[in-house]
mmCIF file of C-alpha atoms in Angstrom:
data_model
loop_
_atom_site.group_PDB
_atom_site.id
_atom_site.type_symbol
_atom_site.label_atom_id
_atom_site.label_comp_id
_atom_site.label_asym_id
_atom_site.label_seq_id
_atom_site.Cartn_x
_atom_site.Cartn_y
_atom_site.Cartn_z
ATOM 1 C CA MET A 1 40.833 136.408 118.393
ATOM 2 C CA ARG A 2 41.835 134.153 120.985
ATOM 3 C CA SER A 3 40.254 130.787 121.652
ATOM 4 C CA VAL A 4 38.620 129.921 125.081
ATOM 5 C CA ASP A 5 41.639 127.742 125.875
ATOM 6 C CA GLN A 6 44.405 130.530 125.137
ATOM 7 C CA GLN A 7 42.210 133.098 127.127
ATOM 8 C CA SER A 8 41.989 130.763 129.962
ATOM 9 C CA ALA A 9 45.727 130.167 130.022
ATOM 10 C CA ALA A 10 46.823 133.618 129.502
ATOM 11 C CA ALA A 11 44.564 134.477 132.657
ATOM 12 C CA ALA A 12 46.166 131.858 134.720
ATOM 13 C CA ALA A 13 49.773 132.807 133.702
ATOM 14 C CA HIS A 14 48.839 136.542 134.521
ATOM 15 C CA SER A 15 47.655 135.433 137.907
ATOM 16 C CA GLY A 16 50.734 133.665 138.797
ATOM 17 C CA MET A 17 49.504 129.934 138.099
ATOM 18 C CA LEU A 18 51.664 127.361 136.488
ATOM 19 C CA VAL A 19 49.216 125.635 134.328
ATOM 20 C CA PRO A 20 50.746 122.024 133.114
ATOM 21 C CA GLU A 21 51.650 121.944 129.596
ATOM 22 C CA MET A 22 49.017 119.570 127.601
ATOM 23 C CA VAL A 23 49.515 117.442 124.690
ATOM 24 C CA ASP A 24 46.628 116.630 122.243
ATOM 25 C CA ILE A 25 46.008 112.723 122.275
ATOM 26 C CA PRO A 26 43.736 111.503 119.506
ATOM 27 C CA ALA A 27 40.685 109.233 119.870
ATOM 28 C CA GLY A 28 41.340 105.640 119.036
ATOM 29 C CA MET A 29 40.801 101.943 119.887
ATOM 30 C CA TYR A 30 43.397 99.543 121.218
ATOM 31 C CA LEU A 31 43.841 96.330 122.853
ATOM 32 C CA MET A 32 44.206 97.192 126.816
ATOM 33 C CA GLY A 33 45.938 94.793 128.887
ATOM 34 C CA GLN A 34 48.480 92.019 128.321
ATOM 35 C CA ASP A 35 47.377 88.349 128.009
ATOM 36 C CA ASP A 36 50.774 87.052 129.150
ATOM 37 C CA GLY A 37 51.164 89.636 131.884
ATOM 38 C CA ARG A 38 50.037 89.563 135.440
ATOM 39 C CA ASP A 39 46.642 88.281 136.230
ATOM 40 C CA GLU A 40 45.129 91.779 136.695
ATOM 41 C CA GLU A 41 46.118 92.756 133.396
ATOM 42 C CA GLN A 42 44.104 89.863 131.759
ATOM 43 C CA PRO A 43 42.302 89.586 129.348
ATOM 44 C CA ALA A 44 43.661 91.848 126.892
ATOM 45 C CA HIS A 45 40.494 93.491 125.486
ATOM 46 C CA GLN A 46 39.346 96.178 123.133
ATOM 47 C CA VAL A 47 38.679 99.773 124.403
ATOM 48 C CA ARG A 48 37.935 102.896 122.533
ATOM 49 C CA VAL A 49 38.938 106.197 124.118
ATOM 50 C CA PRO A 50 37.767 109.934 123.254
ATOM 51 C CA ILE A 51 40.135 112.686 122.115
ATOM 52 C CA MET A 52 41.552 114.386 125.093
ATOM 53 C CA GLN A 53 44.837 116.337 126.213
ATOM 54 C CA ILE A 54 47.200 114.957 128.897
ATOM 55 C CA GLY A 55 50.120 116.625 130.671
ATOM 56 C CA ARG A 56 53.125 116.492 128.886
ATOM 57 C CA PHE A 57 55.028 116.235 132.382
ATOM 58 C CA GLN A 58 54.198 114.869 135.686
ATOM 59 C CA VAL A 59 52.915 117.600 137.989
ATOM 60 C CA THR A 60 55.784 119.408 139.485
ATOM 61 C CA ASN A 61 56.879 120.573 142.977
ATOM 62 C CA GLU A 62 56.711 124.121 141.638
ATOM 63 C CA GLN A 63 53.197 123.668 140.190
ATOM 64 C CA TYR A 64 52.014 122.074 143.270
ATOM 65 C CA ASP A 65 53.340 124.712 145.445
ATOM 66 C CA THR A 66 51.041 127.306 143.328
ATOM 67 C CA PHE A 67 48.216 125.301 144.345
ATOM 68 C CA CYS A 68 49.335 124.998 147.993
ATOM 69 C CA ARG A 69 49.852 128.668 148.097
ATOM 70 C CA ALA A 70 46.524 129.511 146.455
ATOM 71 C CA THR A 71 44.115 127.151 148.639
ATOM 72 C CA GLY A 72 46.307 127.168 151.906
ATOM 73 C CA GLN A 73 46.783 123.483 151.713
ATOM 74 C CA SER A 74 49.930 122.293 153.216
ATOM 75 C CA GLY A 75 52.678 120.699 150.906
ATOM 76 C CA THR A 76 53.381 116.964 150.992
ATOM 77 C CA ARG A 77 55.583 115.676 153.827
ATOM 78 C CA PHE A 78 58.466 114.884 151.340
ATOM 79 C CA ARG A 79 58.403 118.481 149.842
ATOM 80 C CA HIS A 80 61.681 119.694 151.611
ATOM 81 C CA GLN A 81 63.424 116.448 152.338
ATOM 82 C CA GLU A 82 66.909 116.029 150.664
ATOM 83 C CA GLY A 83 66.537 114.249 147.374
ATOM 84 C CA PHE A 84 62.872 115.650 146.937
ATOM 85 C CA GLY A 85 63.052 119.446 146.917
ATOM 86 C CA ASP A 86 64.046 120.411 143.410
ATOM 87 C CA PRO A 87 61.159 122.430 141.840
ATOM 88 C CA ARG A 88 61.297 120.523 138.728
ATOM 89 C CA GLN A 89 61.115 117.148 140.376
ATOM 90 C CA PRO A 90 57.437 115.628 140.435
ATOM 91 C CA VAL A 91 55.462 116.432 143.282
ATOM 92 C CA THR A 92 55.810 113.274 145.601
ATOM 93 C CA GLY A 93 53.457 111.923 148.523
ATOM 94 C CA PRO A 94 50.158 113.609 147.471
ATOM 95 C CA SER A 95 47.378 111.070 148.333
ATOM 96 C CA TRP A 96 44.659 110.502 145.733
ATOM 97 C CA PHE A 97 42.476 113.047 147.403
ATOM 98 C CA ASP A 98 45.235 115.588 146.941
ATOM 99 C CA ALA A 99 45.934 114.864 143.400
ATOM 100 C CA ALA A 100 42.024 115.227 142.759
ATOM 101 C CA ALA A 101 41.978 118.523 144.791
ATOM 102 C CA TYR A 102 44.544 119.869 142.720
ATOM 103 C CA CYS A 103 42.506 119.122 139.642
ATOM 104 C CA GLU A 104 39.464 120.405 140.718
ATOM 105 C CA TRP A 105 41.067 123.704 141.770
ATOM 106 C CA LEU A 106 42.749 123.891 138.407
ATOM 107 C CA ALA A 107 39.619 123.540 136.553
ATOM 108 C CA PHE A 108 38.063 125.988 138.928
ATOM 109 C CA GLU A 109 40.759 128.654 138.059
ATOM 110 C CA THR A 110 41.001 128.001 134.423
ATOM 111 C CA GLY A 111 37.646 126.963 133.366
ATOM 112 C CA ARG A 112 38.761 123.607 131.815
ATOM 113 C CA ALA A 113 37.739 120.270 132.505
ATOM 114 C CA PHE A 114 40.937 119.116 134.418
ATOM 115 C CA CYS A 115 40.764 115.475 136.178
ATOM 116 C CA LEU A 116 42.969 112.494 136.680
ATOM 117 C CA PRO A 117 43.093 110.284 133.671
ATOM 118 C CA THR A 118 41.299 106.715 133.777
ATOM 119 C CA GLU A 119 43.487 103.803 133.503
ATOM 120 C CA ALA A 120 42.213 103.205 130.115
ATOM 121 C CA GLN A 121 43.161 106.807 128.983
ATOM 122 C CA TRP A 122 46.564 106.490 130.554
ATOM 123 C CA GLU A 123 47.526 103.462 128.815
ATOM 124 C CA TRP A 124 46.408 104.717 125.501
ATOM 125 C CA ALA A 125 48.574 107.807 126.040
ATOM 126 C CA ALA A 126 51.455 105.889 127.356
ATOM 127 C CA ARG A 127 51.718 103.770 124.166
ATOM 128 C CA GLY A 128 52.262 106.815 122.423
ATOM 129 C CA GLY A 129 50.700 105.250 118.987
ATOM 130 C CA LEU A 130 52.499 102.004 119.199
ATOM 131 C CA THR A 131 50.693 98.975 118.907
ATOM 132 C CA GLY A 132 51.461 95.680 120.898
ATOM 133 C CA LYS A 133 54.514 97.000 122.233
ATOM 134 C CA LEU A 134 55.810 96.430 126.006
ATOM 135 C CA TYR A 135 57.071 99.991 126.544
ATOM 136 C CA PRO A 136 56.461 103.507 125.392
ATOM 137 C CA TRP A 137 59.655 103.188 123.169
ATOM 138 C CA GLY A 138 58.939 99.527 121.874
ATOM 139 C CA ASP A 139 60.046 96.125 123.189
ATOM 140 C CA GLU A 140 63.616 96.976 123.893
ATOM 141 C CA PRO A 141 64.684 96.402 127.644
ATOM 142 C CA VAL A 142 64.405 98.913 130.270
ATOM 143 C CA THR A 143 68.064 98.376 130.742
ATOM 144 C CA GLU A 144 68.952 99.994 127.320
ATOM 145 C CA ARG A 145 66.989 103.240 128.305
ATOM 146 C CA GLU A 146 69.638 105.823 128.227
ATOM 147 C CA ASN A 147 71.761 106.397 131.418
ATOM 148 C CA TYR A 148 69.284 103.772 133.129
ATOM 149 C CA ALA A 149 71.829 102.428 135.700
ATOM 150 C CA ARG A 150 72.837 105.980 136.769
ATOM 151 C CA ARG A 151 69.457 107.697 137.474
ATOM 152 C CA TRP A 152 66.966 107.264 140.397
ATOM 153 C CA ARG A 153 69.684 106.831 142.991
ATOM 154 C CA SER A 154 68.071 108.588 145.747
ATOM 155 C CA GLY A 155 64.694 110.107 144.521
ATOM 156 C CA PRO A 156 62.838 110.973 141.329
ATOM 157 C CA GLU A 157 64.574 112.830 138.452
ATOM 158 C CA PRO A 158 63.523 116.400 137.296
ATOM 159 C CA VAL A 159 60.601 115.719 134.859
ATOM 160 C CA GLY A 160 61.428 115.678 130.928
ATOM 161 C CA THR A 161 64.932 114.407 131.216
ATOM 162 C CA SER A 162 64.392 111.194 129.398
ATOM 163 C CA ALA A 163 63.246 110.932 125.747
ATOM 164 C CA PRO A 164 59.624 111.250 125.389
ATOM 165 C CA ASN A 165 57.059 108.622 123.753
ATOM 166 C CA GLY A 166 55.572 108.925 120.231
ATOM 167 C CA TYR A 167 53.020 111.285 121.549
ATOM 168 C CA GLY A 168 55.546 113.888 123.113
ATOM 169 C CA LEU A 169 54.856 112.710 126.648
ATOM 170 C CA TYR A 170 57.673 112.486 128.980
ATOM 171 C CA ASP A 171 58.351 109.938 132.044
ATOM 172 C CA MET A 172 55.147 107.802 130.993
ATOM 173 C CA CYS A 173 55.954 104.259 132.908
ATOM 174 C CA GLU A 174 59.088 105.776 134.951
ATOM 175 C CA ASN A 175 59.892 108.123 137.566
ATOM 176 C CA VAL A 176 56.949 108.139 139.923
ATOM 177 C CA HIS A 177 53.664 105.978 140.095
ATOM 178 C CA GLU A 178 50.810 108.056 138.610
ATOM 179 C CA TRP A 179 47.429 108.176 140.363
ATOM 180 C CA CYS A 180 44.466 107.597 138.191
ATOM 181 C CA SER A 181 40.821 108.474 138.780
ATOM 182 C CA ASP A 182 39.537 104.874 138.718
ATOM 183 C CA TRP A 183 38.660 102.570 141.698
ATOM 184 C CA PHE A 184 40.670 99.305 141.477
ATOM 185 C CA ASP A 185 39.402 95.920 140.844
ATOM 186 C CA PRO A 186 41.936 93.352 139.640
ATOM 187 C CA GLU A 187 38.877 91.509 138.023
ATOM 188 C CA TYR A 188 37.831 94.651 135.936
ATOM 189 C CA TYR A 189 38.990 93.783 132.571
ATOM 190 C CA ARG A 190 36.612 90.658 132.773
ATOM 191 C CA PHE A 191 33.535 92.840 132.278
ATOM 192 C CA SER A 192 35.073 96.457 131.536
ATOM 193 C CA PRO A 193 32.924 98.098 128.792
ATOM 194 C CA VAL A 194 34.524 99.060 125.303
ATOM 195 C CA ASN A 195 33.645 102.606 125.401
ATOM 196 C CA ASN A 196 35.779 104.852 127.516
ATOM 197 C CA PRO A 197 35.791 102.484 130.700
ATOM 198 C CA LYS A 198 36.055 104.366 133.994
ATOM 199 C CA GLY A 199 36.549 101.764 136.459
ATOM 200 C CA PRO A 200 34.315 99.951 138.881
ATOM 201 C CA SER A 201 32.129 101.261 141.441
ATOM 202 C CA GLU A 202 33.534 102.315 144.715
ATOM 203 C CA ARG A 203 36.469 99.716 146.072
ATOM 204 C CA LEU A 204 39.133 100.046 148.718
ATOM 205 C CA ARG A 205 41.787 101.321 146.487
ATOM 206 C CA LYS A 206 42.935 103.416 143.644
ATOM 207 C CA ALA A 207 44.414 102.572 140.699
ATOM 208 C CA SER A 208 47.952 103.908 139.798
ATOM 209 C CA ARG A 209 50.089 103.356 136.428
ATOM 210 C CA GLY A 210 53.690 103.626 135.796
ATOM 211 C CA GLY A 211 56.977 102.684 137.539
ATOM 212 C CA ALA A 212 58.797 104.590 140.044
ATOM 213 C CA TRP A 213 62.249 105.440 141.221
ATOM 214 C CA ARG A 214 62.339 103.262 144.427
ATOM 215 C CA HIS A 215 61.873 99.955 142.755
ATOM 216 C CA HIS A 216 64.486 97.420 141.857
ATOM 217 C CA ILE A 217 62.956 97.667 138.123
ATOM 218 C CA LYS A 218 62.480 101.182 137.578
ATOM 219 C CA ILE A 219 60.155 101.359 134.493
ATOM 220 C CA THR A 220 57.115 99.389 133.984
ATOM 221 C CA ARG A 221 55.312 97.872 131.021
ATOM 222 C CA CYS A 222 52.648 100.078 129.487
ATOM 223 C CA ALA A 223 49.944 97.290 130.527
ATOM 224 C CA ALA A 224 51.151 97.082 134.152
ATOM 225 C CA ARG A 225 48.608 97.980 136.991
ATOM 226 C CA SER A 226 49.179 98.974 140.512
ATOM 227 C CA SER A 227 46.924 100.354 143.289
ATOM 228 C CA ILE A 228 46.953 101.436 146.958
ATOM 229 C CA PRO A 229 44.384 103.125 149.417
ATOM 230 C CA PRO A 230 43.474 106.771 148.443
ATOM 231 C CA HIS A 231 44.679 108.055 151.570
ATOM 232 C CA LEU A 232 48.310 106.996 151.770
ATOM 233 C CA GLU A 233 51.197 109.410 150.973
ATOM 234 C CA TYR A 234 54.153 107.444 149.419
ATOM 235 C CA ALA A 235 57.463 108.951 148.287
ATOM 236 C CA ASP A 236 57.297 107.292 144.906
ATOM 237 C CA TYR A 237 53.680 108.569 144.088
ATOM 238 C CA GLY A 238 52.654 111.552 142.031
ATOM 239 C CA PHE A 239 50.333 112.291 139.312
ATOM 240 C CA ARG A 240 49.827 113.817 135.954
ATOM 241 C CA VAL A 241 46.589 115.817 134.717
ATOM 242 C CA ALA A 242 44.244 115.195 131.993
ATOM 243 C CA CYS A 243 41.849 117.505 130.351
ATOM 244 C CA MET A 244 38.751 116.100 128.465
#
């Protein structure tokens, strides 16, 4: 007999949906943040996160197109621009509200609790089981990442074209910035709870994580934080989904 998840996935596939491939992430406790990092990454503090699933890849143009066709929503303004139109590239330019709407639609269609990951969940997943390392692969400089100098010339790469981390997740800390569910407060780590923190009450900006193709340094540290107002639509922003 198939599980509920298998039944949901089969129904979604039958209806033409492109459900993101999900990876099981174990529960655990880790040291979130970086004491010698930027001010908003301090202090490093113990955080416990529950078992979850997170997308193996960033949500692609192809997957987001399915959502737009099903809901009548317009695609992002970058969808058909040169350098951004490959179906396997991550969708670029969704606002935080667009990313949240995609998760809500996917949850309704599949009967599963899809959402955007919190900052704590994202960082735990990005670390891939490594403790105290700067990047998903360890401490080696980003310039030693395979083909680093030849990638990201005019837009993001198709997802999954560089090596995965220890949990089998691709493009963590690179390719496009990824929206998180949390509101952003640069002082939040000073009063964050230990158990599964979900960010402060409403602020002006939403948190995001990971590096992006448009920056001089293309890959960020696991602990690095960023944020923008939730209505903005930038060519170096995308997202991946989580499922609780």
